[in-house]
CSV table of C-alpha atoms in Angstrom, one decimal:
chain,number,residue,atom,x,y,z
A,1,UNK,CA,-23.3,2.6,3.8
A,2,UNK,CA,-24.6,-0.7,4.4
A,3,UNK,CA,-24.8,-2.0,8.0
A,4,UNK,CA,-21.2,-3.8,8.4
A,5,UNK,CA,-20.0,-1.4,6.2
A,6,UNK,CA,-16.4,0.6,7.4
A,7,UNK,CA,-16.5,4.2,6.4
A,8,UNK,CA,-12.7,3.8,6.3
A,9,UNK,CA,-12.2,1.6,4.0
A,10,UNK,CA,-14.9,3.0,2.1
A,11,UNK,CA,-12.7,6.0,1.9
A,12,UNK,CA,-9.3,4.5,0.9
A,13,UNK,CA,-11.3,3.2,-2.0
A,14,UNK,CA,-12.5,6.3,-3.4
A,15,UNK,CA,-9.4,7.8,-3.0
A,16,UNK,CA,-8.0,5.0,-5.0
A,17,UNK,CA,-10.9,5.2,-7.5
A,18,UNK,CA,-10.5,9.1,-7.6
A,19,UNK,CA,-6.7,9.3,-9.2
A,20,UNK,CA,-8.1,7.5,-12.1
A,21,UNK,CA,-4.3,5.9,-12.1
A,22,UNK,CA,-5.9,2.2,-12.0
A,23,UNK,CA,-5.8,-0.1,-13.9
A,24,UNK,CA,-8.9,-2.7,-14.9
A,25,UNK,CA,-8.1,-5.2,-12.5
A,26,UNK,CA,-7.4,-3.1,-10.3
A,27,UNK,CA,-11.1,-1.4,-10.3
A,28,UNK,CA,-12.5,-4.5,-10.1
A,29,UNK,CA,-10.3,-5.4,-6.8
A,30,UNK,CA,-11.4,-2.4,-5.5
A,31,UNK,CA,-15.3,-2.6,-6.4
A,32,UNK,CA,-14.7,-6.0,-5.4
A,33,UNK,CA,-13.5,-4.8,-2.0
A,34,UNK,CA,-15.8,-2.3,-1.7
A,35,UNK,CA,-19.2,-4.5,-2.1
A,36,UNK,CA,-17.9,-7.1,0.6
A,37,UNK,CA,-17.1,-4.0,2.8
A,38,UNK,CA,-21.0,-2.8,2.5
A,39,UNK,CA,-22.0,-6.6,3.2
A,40,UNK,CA,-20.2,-6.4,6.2
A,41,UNK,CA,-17.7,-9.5,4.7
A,42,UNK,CA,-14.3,-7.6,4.1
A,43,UNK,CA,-11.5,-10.2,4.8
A,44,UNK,CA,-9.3,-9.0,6.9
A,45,UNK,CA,-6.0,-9.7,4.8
A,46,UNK,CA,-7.9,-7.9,1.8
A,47,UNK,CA,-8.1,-4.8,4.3
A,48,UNK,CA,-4.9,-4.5,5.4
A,49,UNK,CA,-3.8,-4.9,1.6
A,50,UNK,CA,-6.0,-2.5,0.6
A,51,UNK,CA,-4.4,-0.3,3.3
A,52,UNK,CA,-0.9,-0.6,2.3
A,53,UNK,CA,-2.2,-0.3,-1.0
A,54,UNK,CA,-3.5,3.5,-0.5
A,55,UNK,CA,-0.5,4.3,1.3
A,56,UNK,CA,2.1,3.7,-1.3
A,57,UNK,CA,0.1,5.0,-4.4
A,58,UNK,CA,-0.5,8.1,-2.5
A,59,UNK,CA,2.9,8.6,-1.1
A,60,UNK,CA,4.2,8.1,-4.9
A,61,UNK,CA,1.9,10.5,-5.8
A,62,UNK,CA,2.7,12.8,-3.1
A,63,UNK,CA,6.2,12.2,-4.4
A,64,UNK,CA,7.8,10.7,-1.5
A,65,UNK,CA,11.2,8.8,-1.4
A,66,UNK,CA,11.0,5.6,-3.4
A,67,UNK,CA,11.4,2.2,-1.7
A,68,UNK,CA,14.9,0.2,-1.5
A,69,UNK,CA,13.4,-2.4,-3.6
A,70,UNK,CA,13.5,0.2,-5.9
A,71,UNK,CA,17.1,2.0,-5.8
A,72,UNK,CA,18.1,-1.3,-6.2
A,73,UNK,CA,16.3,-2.0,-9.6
A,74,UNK,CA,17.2,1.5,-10.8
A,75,UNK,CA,21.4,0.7,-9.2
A,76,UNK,CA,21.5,-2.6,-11.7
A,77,UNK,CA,20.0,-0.9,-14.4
A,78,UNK,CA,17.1,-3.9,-15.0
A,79,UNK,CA,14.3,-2.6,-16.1
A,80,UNK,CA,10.9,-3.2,-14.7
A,81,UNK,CA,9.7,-7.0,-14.4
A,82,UNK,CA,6.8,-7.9,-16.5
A,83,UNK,CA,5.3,-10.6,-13.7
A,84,UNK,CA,1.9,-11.1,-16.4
A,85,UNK,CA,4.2,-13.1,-18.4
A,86,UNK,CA,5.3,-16.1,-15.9
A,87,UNK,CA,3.0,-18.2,-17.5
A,88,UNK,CA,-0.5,-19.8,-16.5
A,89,UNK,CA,-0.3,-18.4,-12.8
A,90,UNK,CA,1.0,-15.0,-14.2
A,91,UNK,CA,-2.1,-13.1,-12.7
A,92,UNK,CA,-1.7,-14.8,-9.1
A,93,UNK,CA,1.7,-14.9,-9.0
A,94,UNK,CA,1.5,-10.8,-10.5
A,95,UNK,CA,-1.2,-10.0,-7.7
A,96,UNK,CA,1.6,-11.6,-4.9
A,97,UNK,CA,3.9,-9.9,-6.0
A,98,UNK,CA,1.8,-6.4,-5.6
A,99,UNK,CA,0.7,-7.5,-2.2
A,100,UNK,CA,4.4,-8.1,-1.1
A,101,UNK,CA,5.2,-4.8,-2.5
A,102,UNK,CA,2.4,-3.1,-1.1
A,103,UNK,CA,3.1,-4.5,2.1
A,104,UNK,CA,6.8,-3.8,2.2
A,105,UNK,CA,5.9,-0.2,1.6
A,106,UNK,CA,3.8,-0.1,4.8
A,107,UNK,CA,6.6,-2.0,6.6
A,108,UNK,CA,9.0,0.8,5.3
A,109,UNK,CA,6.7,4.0,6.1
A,110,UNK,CA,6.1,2.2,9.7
A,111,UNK,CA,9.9,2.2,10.5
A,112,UNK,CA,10.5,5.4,9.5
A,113,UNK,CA,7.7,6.9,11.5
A,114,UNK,CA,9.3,4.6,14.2
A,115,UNK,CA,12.7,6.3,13.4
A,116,UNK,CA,11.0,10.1,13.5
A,117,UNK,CA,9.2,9.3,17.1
A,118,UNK,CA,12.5,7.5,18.4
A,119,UNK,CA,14.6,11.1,17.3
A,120,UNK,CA,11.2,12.8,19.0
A,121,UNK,CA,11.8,11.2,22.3
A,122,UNK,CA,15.4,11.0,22.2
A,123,UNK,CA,15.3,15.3,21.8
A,124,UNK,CA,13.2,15.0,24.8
A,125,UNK,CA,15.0,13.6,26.8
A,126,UNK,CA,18.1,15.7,26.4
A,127,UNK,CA,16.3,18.6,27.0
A,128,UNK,CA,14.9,17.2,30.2
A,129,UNK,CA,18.4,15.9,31.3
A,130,UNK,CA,20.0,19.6,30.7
């Protein structure tokens, strides 16, 4: 690893890399990621994508509980939206949209680790008040 370089992320990428479930722009995020991790240059916004990132494709390939967002698709019956076809800024507006989602994914694995350590403490403290 190159000085600068985060053995973390480096990590989280092969991971990524290693379920040989992405797609072509997706590699080239990722190698993209990974050569401004060695050169010490990793945005910080890229990182914490790239975190949220790992966490929900391995949690979906872990086979954990899908995300509201999607019950609710799967409720109405709408099929998946194809974001590449919103015209010229299909690819940004597409990459947004997997940021948000990625993000959202964290946000929902963070409150229900919040929710298992706030049961944790609450069992606790019952036991220590009997």
């Amino acid at each position: 690893m190159a000085q600068g370089g985060d053995e973390h992320v480096e990590r989280l990428i092969r991971e990524l890399l290693g379920t040989g479930e992405m797609n072509a722009d997706s590699v080239a995020d990722l190698e993209r990621m990974r050569a401004e991790n060695e050169a010490g240059t990793l945005d910080e916004d890229d990182r914490a994508y790239l975190e949220a990132f790992h966490q929900r494709i391995m949690a979906s390939r872990a086979g954990a509980p899908i995300g509201e967002a999607d019950l609710e698709s799967s409720e109405t019956g709408t099929a998946p939206v194809d974001h590449q076809d919103a015209g010229a800024g299909g690819d940004t507006a597409a990459a947004r949209i997997a940021e948000l989602e990625a993000e959202l994914a964290a946000a929902l694995a963070r409150a229900e680790a919040a929710e298992a350590e706030l049961e944790r403490l609450r069992s606790l403290t019952d036991k220590a008040t009997e």
